[in-house]
Coordinates of C-alpha atoms and ligand atoms in Angstrom, one line a residue:
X29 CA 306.6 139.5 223.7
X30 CA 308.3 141.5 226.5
X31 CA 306.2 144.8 225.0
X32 CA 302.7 142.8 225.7
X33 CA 303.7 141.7 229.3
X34 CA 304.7 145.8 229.6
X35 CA 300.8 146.7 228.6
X36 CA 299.7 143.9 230.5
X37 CA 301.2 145.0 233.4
X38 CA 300.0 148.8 232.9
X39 CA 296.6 147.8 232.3
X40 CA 296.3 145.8 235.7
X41 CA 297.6 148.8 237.3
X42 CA 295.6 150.9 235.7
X43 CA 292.3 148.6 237.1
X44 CA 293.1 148.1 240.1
X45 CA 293.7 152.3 240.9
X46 CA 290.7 153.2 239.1
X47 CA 289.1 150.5 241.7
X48 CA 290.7 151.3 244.6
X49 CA 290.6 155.1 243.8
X50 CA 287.0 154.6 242.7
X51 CA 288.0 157.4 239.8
X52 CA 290.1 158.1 237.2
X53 CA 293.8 159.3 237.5
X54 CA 294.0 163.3 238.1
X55 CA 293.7 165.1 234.8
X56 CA 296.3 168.2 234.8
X57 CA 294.4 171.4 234.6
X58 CA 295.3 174.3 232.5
X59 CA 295.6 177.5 234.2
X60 CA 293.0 180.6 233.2
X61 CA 294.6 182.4 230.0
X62 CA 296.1 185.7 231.0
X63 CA 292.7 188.2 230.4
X64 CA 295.5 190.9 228.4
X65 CA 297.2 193.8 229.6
X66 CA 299.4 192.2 232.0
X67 CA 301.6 194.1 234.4
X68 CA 305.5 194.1 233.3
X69 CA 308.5 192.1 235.4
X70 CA 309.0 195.6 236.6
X71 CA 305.5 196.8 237.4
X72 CA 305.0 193.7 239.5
X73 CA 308.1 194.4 241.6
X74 CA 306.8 197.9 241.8
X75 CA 303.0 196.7 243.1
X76 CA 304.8 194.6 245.6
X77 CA 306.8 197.8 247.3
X78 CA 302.8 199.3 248.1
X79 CA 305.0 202.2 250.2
X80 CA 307.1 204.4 249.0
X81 CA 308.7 208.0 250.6
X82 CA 309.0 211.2 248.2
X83 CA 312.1 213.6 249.5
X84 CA 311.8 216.8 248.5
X85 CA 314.6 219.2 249.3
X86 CA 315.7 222.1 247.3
X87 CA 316.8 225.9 247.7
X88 CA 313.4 226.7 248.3
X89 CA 313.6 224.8 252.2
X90 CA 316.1 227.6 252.5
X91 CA 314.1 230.5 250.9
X92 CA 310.4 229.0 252.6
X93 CA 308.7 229.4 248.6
X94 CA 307.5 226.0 247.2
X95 CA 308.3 226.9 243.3
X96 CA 311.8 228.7 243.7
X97 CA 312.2 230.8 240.7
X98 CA 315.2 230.0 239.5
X99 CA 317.5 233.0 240.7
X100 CA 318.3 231.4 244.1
X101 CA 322.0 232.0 244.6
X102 CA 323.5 228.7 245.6
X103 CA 325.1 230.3 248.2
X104 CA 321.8 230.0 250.1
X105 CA 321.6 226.2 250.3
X106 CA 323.3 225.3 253.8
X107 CA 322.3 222.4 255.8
X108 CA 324.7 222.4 258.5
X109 CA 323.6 218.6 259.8
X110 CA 322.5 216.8 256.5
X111 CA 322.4 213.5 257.6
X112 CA 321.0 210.8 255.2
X113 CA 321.7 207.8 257.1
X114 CA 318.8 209.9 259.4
X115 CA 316.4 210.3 256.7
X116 CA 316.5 206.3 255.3
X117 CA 316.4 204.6 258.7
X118 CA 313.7 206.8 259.6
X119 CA 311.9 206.3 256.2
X120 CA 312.7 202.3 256.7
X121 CA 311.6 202.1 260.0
X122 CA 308.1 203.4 259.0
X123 CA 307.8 200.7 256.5
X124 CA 308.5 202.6 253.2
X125 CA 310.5 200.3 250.4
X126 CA 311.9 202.6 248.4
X127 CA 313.1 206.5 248.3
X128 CA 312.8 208.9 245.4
X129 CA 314.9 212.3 245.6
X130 CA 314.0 215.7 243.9
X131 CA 317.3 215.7 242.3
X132 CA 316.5 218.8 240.4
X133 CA 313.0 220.5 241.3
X134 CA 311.7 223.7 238.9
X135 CA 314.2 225.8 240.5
X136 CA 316.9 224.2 238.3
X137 CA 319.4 224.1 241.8
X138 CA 320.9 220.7 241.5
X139 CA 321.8 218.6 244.8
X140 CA 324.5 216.4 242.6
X141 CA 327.4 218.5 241.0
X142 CA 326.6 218.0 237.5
X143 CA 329.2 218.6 235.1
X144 CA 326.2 220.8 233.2
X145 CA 325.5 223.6 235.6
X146 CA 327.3 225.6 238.1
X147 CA 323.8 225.9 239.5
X148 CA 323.9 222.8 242.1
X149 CA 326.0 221.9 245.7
X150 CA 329.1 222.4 243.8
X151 CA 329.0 226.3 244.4
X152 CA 326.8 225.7 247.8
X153 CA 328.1 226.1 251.2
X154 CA 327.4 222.5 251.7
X155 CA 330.8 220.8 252.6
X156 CA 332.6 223.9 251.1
X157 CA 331.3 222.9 247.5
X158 CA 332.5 219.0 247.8
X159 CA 329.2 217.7 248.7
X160 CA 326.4 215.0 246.7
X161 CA 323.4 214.5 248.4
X162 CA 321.9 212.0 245.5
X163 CA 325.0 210.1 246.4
X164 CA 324.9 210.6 250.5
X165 CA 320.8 209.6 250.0
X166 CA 321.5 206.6 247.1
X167 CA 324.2 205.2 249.9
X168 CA 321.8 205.0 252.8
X169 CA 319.4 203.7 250.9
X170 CA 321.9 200.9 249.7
X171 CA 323.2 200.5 253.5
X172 CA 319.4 200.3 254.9
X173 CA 318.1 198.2 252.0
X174 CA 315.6 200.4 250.7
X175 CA 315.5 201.1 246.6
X176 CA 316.5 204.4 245.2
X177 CA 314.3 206.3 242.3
X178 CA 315.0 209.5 240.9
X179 CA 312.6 213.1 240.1
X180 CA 314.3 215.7 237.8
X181 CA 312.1 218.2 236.5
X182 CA 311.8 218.8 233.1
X183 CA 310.6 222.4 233.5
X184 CA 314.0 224.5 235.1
X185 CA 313.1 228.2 235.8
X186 CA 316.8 229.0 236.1
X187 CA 318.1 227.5 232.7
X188 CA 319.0 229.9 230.1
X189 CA 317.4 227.8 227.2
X190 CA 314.1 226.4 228.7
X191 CA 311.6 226.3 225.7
X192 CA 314.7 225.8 222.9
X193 CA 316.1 222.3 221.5
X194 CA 319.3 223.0 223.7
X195 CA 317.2 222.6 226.7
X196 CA 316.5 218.9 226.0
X197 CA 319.8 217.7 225.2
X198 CA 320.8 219.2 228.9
X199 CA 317.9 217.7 230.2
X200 CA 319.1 214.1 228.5
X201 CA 322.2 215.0 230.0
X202 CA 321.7 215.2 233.4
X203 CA 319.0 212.4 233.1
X204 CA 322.3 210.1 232.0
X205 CA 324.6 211.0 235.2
X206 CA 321.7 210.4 237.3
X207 CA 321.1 207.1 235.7
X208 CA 324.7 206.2 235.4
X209 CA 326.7 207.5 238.2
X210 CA 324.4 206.4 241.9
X211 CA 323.7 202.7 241.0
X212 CA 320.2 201.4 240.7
X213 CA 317.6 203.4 240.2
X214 CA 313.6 201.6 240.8
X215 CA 311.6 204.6 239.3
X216 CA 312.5 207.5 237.1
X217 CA 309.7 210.5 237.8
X218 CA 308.9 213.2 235.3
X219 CA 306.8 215.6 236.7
X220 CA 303.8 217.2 235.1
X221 CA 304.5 221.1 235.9
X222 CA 305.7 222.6 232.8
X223 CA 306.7 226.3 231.5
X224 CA 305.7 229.6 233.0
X225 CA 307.3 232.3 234.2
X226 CA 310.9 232.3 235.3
X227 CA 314.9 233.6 235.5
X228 CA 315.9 231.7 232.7
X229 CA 319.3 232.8 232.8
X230 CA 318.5 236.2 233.4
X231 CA 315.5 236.9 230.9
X232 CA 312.8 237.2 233.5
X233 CA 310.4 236.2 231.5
X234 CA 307.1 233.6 230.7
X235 CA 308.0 231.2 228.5
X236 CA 305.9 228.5 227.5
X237 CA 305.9 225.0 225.7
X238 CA 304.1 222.4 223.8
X239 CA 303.6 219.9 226.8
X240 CA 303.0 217.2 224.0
X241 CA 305.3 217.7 221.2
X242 CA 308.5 219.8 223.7
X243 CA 310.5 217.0 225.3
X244 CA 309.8 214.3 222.8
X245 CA 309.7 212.0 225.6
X246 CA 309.7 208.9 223.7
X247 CA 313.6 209.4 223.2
X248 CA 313.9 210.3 226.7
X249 CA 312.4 207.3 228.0
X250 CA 314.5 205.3 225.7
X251 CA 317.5 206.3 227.8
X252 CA 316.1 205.1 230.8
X253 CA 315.1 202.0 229.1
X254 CA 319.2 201.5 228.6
X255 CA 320.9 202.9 231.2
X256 CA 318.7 201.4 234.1
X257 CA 316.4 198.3 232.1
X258 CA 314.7 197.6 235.6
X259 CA 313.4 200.9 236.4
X260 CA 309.7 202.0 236.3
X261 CA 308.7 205.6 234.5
X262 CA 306.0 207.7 236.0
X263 CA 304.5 210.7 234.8
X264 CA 300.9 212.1 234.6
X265 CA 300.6 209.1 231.7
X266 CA 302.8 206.5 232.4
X267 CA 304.3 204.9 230.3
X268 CA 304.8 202.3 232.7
X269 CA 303.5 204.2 236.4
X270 CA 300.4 207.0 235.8
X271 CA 299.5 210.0 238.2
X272 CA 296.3 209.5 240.3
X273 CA 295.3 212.9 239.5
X274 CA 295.0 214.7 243.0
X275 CA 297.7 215.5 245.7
X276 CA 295.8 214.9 248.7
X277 CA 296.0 211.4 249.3
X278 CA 293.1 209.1 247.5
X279 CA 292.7 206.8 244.8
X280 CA 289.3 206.0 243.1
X281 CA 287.0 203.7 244.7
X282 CA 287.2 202.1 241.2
X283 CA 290.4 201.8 240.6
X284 CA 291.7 200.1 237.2
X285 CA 295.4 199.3 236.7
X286 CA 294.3 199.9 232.5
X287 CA 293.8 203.1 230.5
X288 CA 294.5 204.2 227.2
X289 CA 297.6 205.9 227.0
X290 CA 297.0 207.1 222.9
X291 CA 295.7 210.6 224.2
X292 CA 297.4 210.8 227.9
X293 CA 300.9 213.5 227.5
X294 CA 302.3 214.4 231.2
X295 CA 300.8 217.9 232.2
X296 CA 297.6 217.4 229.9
X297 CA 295.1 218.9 231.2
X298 CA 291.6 218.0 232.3
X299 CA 292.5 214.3 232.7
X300 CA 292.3 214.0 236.6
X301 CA 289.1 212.0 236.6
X302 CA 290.1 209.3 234.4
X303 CA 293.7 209.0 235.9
X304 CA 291.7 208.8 239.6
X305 CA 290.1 205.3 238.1
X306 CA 291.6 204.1 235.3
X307 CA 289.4 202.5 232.4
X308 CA 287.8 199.2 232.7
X309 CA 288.5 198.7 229.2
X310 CA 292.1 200.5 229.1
X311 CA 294.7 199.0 226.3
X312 CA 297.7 199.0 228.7
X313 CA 298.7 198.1 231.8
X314 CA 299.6 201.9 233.3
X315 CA 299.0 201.9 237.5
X316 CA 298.7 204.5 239.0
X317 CA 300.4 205.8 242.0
X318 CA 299.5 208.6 244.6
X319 CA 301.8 211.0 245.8
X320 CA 300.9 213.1 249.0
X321 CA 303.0 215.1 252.0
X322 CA 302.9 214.8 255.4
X323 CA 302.7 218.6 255.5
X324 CA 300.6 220.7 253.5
X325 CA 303.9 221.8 251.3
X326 CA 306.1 219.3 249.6
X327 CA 309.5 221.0 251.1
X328 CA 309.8 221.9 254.7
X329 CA 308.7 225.5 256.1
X330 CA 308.9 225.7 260.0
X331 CA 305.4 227.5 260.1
X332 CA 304.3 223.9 259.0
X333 CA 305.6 222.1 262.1
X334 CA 301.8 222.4 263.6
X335 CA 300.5 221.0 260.1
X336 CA 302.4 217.8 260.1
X337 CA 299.8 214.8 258.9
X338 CA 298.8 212.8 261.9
X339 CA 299.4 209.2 261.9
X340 CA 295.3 209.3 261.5
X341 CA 295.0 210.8 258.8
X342 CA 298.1 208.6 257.4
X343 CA 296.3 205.5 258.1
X344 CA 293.3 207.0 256.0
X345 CA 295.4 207.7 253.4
X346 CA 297.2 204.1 253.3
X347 CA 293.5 202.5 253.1
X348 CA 292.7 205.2 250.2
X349 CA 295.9 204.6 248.4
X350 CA 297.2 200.8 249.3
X351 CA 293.9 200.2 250.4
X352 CA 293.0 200.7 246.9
X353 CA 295.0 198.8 244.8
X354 CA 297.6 201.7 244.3
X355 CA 301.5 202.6 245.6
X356 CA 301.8 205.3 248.2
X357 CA 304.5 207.7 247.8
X358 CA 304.5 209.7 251.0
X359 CA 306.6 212.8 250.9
X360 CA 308.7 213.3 253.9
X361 CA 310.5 216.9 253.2
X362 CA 314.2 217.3 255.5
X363 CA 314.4 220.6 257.2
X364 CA 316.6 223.4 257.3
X365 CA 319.6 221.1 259.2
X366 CA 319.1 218.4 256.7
X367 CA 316.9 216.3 259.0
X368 CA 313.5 215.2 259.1
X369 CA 311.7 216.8 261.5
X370 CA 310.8 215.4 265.2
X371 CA 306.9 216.1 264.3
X372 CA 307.3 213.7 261.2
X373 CA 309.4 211.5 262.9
X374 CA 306.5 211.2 265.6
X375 CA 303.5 210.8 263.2
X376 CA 305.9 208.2 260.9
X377 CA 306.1 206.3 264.3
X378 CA 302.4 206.9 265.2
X379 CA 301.5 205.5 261.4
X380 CA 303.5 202.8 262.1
X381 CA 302.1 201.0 264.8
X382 CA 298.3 202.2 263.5
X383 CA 299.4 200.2 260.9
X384 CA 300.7 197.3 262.9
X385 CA 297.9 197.3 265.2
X386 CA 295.5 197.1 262.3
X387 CA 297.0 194.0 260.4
X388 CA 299.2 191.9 262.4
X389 CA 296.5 189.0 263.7
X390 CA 295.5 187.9 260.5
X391 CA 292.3 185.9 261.3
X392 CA 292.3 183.8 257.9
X393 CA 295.0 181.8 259.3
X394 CA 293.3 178.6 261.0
X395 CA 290.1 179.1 259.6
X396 CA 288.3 176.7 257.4
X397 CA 288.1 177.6 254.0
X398 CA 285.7 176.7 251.2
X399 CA 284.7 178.2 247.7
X400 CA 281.0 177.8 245.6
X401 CA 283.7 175.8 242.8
X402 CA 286.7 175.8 241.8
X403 CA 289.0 175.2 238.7
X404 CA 288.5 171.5 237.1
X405 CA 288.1 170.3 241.0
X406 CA 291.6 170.1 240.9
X407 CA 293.1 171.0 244.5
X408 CA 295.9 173.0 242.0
X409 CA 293.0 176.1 242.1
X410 CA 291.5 175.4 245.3
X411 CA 290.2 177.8 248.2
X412 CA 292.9 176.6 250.2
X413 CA 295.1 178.8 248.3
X414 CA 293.3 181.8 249.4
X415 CA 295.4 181.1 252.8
X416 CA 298.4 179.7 252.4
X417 CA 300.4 182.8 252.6
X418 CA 301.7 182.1 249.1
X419 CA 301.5 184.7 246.8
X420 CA 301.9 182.6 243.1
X421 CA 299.2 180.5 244.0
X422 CA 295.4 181.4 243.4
X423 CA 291.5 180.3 243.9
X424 CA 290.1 180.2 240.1
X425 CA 286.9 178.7 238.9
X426 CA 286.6 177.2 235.6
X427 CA 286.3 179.9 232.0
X428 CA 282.8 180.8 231.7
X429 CA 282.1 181.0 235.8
X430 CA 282.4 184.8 236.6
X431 CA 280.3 184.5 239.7
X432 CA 280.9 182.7 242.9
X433 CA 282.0 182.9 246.6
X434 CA 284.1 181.5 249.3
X435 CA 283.5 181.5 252.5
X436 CA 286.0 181.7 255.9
X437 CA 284.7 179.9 259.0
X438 CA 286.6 180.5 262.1
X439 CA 286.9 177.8 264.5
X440 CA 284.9 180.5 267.2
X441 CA 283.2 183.7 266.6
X442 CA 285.1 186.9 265.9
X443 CA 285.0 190.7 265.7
X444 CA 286.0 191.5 261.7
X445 CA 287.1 195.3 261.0
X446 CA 288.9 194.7 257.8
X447 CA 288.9 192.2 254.5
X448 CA 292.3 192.2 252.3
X449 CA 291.6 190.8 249.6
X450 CA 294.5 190.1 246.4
X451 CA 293.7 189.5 242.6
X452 CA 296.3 187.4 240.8
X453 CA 297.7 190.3 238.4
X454 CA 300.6 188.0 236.4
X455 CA 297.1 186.8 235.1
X456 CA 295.2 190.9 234.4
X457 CA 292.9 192.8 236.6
X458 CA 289.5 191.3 236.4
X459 CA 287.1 191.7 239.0
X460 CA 284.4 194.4 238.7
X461 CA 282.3 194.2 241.4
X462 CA 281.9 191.8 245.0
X463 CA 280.3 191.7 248.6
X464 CA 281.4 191.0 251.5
X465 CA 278.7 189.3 253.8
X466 CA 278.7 187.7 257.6
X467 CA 276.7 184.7 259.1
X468 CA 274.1 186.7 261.1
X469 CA 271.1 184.9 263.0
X470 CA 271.7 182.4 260.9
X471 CA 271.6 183.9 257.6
X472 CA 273.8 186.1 255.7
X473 CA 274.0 189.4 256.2
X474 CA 276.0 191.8 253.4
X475 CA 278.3 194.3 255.2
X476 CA 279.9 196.0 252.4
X477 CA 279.7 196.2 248.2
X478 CA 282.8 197.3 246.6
X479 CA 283.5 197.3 242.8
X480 CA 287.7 196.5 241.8
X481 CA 290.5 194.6 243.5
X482 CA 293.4 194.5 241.9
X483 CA 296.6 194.3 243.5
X484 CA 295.7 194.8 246.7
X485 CA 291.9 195.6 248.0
X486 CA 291.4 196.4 251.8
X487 CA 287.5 197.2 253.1
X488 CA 287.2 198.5 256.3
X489 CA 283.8 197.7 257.7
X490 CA 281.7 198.1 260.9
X491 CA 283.2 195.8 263.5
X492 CA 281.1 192.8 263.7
X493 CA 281.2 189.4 265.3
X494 CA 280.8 186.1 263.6
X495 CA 281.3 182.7 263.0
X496 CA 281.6 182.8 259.0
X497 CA 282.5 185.6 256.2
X498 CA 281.5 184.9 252.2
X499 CA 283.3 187.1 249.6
X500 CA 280.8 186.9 246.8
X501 CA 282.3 188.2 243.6
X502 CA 279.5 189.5 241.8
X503 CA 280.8 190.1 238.2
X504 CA 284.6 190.1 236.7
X505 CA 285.8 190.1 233.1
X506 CA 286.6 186.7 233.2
X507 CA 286.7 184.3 235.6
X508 CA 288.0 185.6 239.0
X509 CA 291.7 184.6 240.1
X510 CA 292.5 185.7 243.5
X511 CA 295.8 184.6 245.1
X512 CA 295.5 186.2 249.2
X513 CA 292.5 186.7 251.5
X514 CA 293.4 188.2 255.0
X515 CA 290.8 189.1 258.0
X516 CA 291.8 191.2 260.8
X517 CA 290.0 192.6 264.0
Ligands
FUL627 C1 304.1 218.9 241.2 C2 305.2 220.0 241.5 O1 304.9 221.2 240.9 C3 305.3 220.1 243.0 O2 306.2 221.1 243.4 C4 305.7 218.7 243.6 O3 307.0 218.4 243.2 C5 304.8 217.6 243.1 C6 305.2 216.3 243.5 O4 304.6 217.7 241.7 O5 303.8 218.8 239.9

């Protein structure tokens, strides 16, 4: 009996919403299906960084070469005002997020005292042999909040065995006190240059290796995978970060966070093109990052003071880079005295407020937002999310819709320079081509074509003035999820 009055009741109810409501109760959506590879826990914390600073400091900002060649005594390597604290609140204040240190560059000198080498500070002038600049540099960045990522190079012109076994295991061995001994690391980098001529204890020689079978790197990435679990690995061809193939600044215009690592080795030649876009079709999920200087060198040489990159030319290079779905790692070299440079300082400062100029009035905020469709009309996937500053929610349309716009109206007419736009990646990179367009005279008027989005898309376009934009996504891999859409002057 009391069971019936409980269905009676919940079938009265249930009338008299679908009357008043004049519909039936909200089905739960499901989401879009991740479209597979998906970027890692540590890849996405890695996107989210976008800028990054690149410290290179060796013998060689002592001797002015760029490749020392290995014979450097370490008597040579004197910076009388090292000062990291400098470096990182100079590096924070420009906006970068993280800091990787050339540890050990190709000139074997090592700016730790490892227990492996006598090659390093420990027999430097540099606090009479007591000094450890990847602890001074790993403390800053802990003080100033910034993460810390190390670069030793597998190819050392000054070790004795470069090119035998022995080599690797003192490679591995030195990879573990970095990894073990200066706290967190965000992003261990092996570089591509490998094996030519150099001291090599004394042998003056060329020696050269197998770049894919030499350092068997698959056991040397399983020590980073122990010692520091949260770290991302870059070289030439990931496995988790992947070179963008030039050292001047640019990703592609296409820019896909998937390739096929099966053929990719670090140092394999001939590969640049397809690092610069990625593949459409890739079987993993292997970003790509773009490493650049603010001088023409990657250490400091005072004929280079004139040459420093202009904050210009870095804002170019943050729309090719950012701009383009990639992570900028800018390299900032320190100087003879262990300082960055007052020129660098000055274009880091210069960058910055280019940058803040650009894309601190975000013109999406207030405006009225709505979208062709959107995911089983439920408000869970609706335009609205395109604004809302929140980062895990999205726009999606339903499975089998891989065209469609939304539009932006702004409550009175204004002058657009730049559209940042943001793909969902938790859910895979899926957008292949779109258009941006303005109201115009009372129709619409396209302003720009551009193919992938990604992380993070920003088109810089003519200024124009109007009432309305509409981002039409004109084909995608399945349907399109985007999470951000910002508009600035
Ligand atoms: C290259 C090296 O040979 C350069 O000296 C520099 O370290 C650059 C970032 O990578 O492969």
């Amino acid at each position: 009996m009391k069971k019936t009055i409980h269905t009676l009741t919940f079938l009265v109810c249930y009338t008299i919403s679908v009357v008043l409501t004049g519909c039936q109760p909200a089905k739960s959506v499901e989401p879009p299906a991740p479209l597979l590879p998906v970027p890692s826990e540590n890849q996405l914390a890695w996107h989210e960084m976008e800028m990054n600073a690149f410290i290179h400091f060796t013998t060689n900002t002592f001797t002015g070469k760029e490749w020392g060649y290995g014979n450097e005594s370490p008597s040579l390597f004197n910076p009388t005002e090292l000062d990291a604290d400098q470096w990182i609140s100079v590096l924070k204040e420009a906006g970068f997020k993280g800091v990787i240190l050339t540890c050990k560059h190709h000139d074997g000198f090592c700016l730790w005292p490892s227990e492996y080498t006598e090659h390093s500070v420990k027999n430097s002038p540099y606090k009479n042999g007591n000094g450890d600049i990847v602890k001074e540099v790993s403390d800053a960045c802990k003080k100033h909040g910034l993460k810390f990522g190390v670069y030793l190079s597998p190819w050392d012109r000054n070790h004795a065995d470069y090119g035998k076994p022995e080599y690797i295991t003192y490679y591995r061995n030195q990879l573990r006190e970095l990894l073990t001994n200066y706290g967190d690391i965000f992003e261990v980098w092996f570089d591509g240059a490998n094996g030519g001529t150099g001291w090599y204890g004394g042998a003056n020689e060329e020696r050269r290796i197998d770049r894919e079978t030499y350092y068997d790197w698959e056991n040397t990435f399983k020590i980073v995978r122990e010692l520091q679990p949260n770290a991302v690995i870059f070289s030439d061809a990931g496995p988790d970060i992947r070179w963008i193939g030039n050292e001047r600044g640019y990703a592609g215009e296409t820019n896909w966070n998937t390739i096929t690592p099966d053929t990719l080795y670090p140092g394999k030649a001939g590969i640049q093109k397809l690092l610069n876009t990625g593949s459409i079709d890739g079987s993993h999920w292997i970003p790509s990052e773009v490493d650049v200087s603010i001088r023409p060198g990657w250490f400091y040489h005072a004929e280079e003071d004139s040459l420093v990159k202009t904050p210009e030319q870095l804002f170019n290079i943050y729309l090719n880079s950012v701009g383009r779905g990639s992570v900028l790692l800018l390299n900032i070299p320190p100087d003879r005295r262990g300082l960055i440079h007052e020129n660098d300082i000055r274009s880091l400062q210069g960058f910055r407020k280019l940058l803040h100029e650009a894309f601190s009035n975000n013109l999406a905020i207030g405006a009225t937002v709505k979208a062709s469709s959107y995911r089983g009309k439920s408000s869970q996937f609706s335009p609205e999310n395109l604004i809302d500053g929140d980062k895990e929610t999205y726009w999606a349309m339903d499975d089998d819709v891989m065209t469609g716009s939304f539009e932006l109206e702004f409550s009175e007419p204004q002058t657009v320079s730049y559209v940042l736009l943001q793909e969902y990646i938790p859910l895979g990179q899926r957008i292949k081509s779109f258009r941006v367009e303005v109201w115009n005279n009372d129709e619409w008027e396209t302003v720009s074509e551009a193919t992938t989005i990604g992380y993070k898309r920003i088109l810089q376009i003519n200024p124009v003035k109007t009432s309305k934009i509409r981002i039409h996504i004109t084909d995608s891999k399945a349907c399109p999820v985007i999470s951000n859409v910002e508009i600035y002057e």
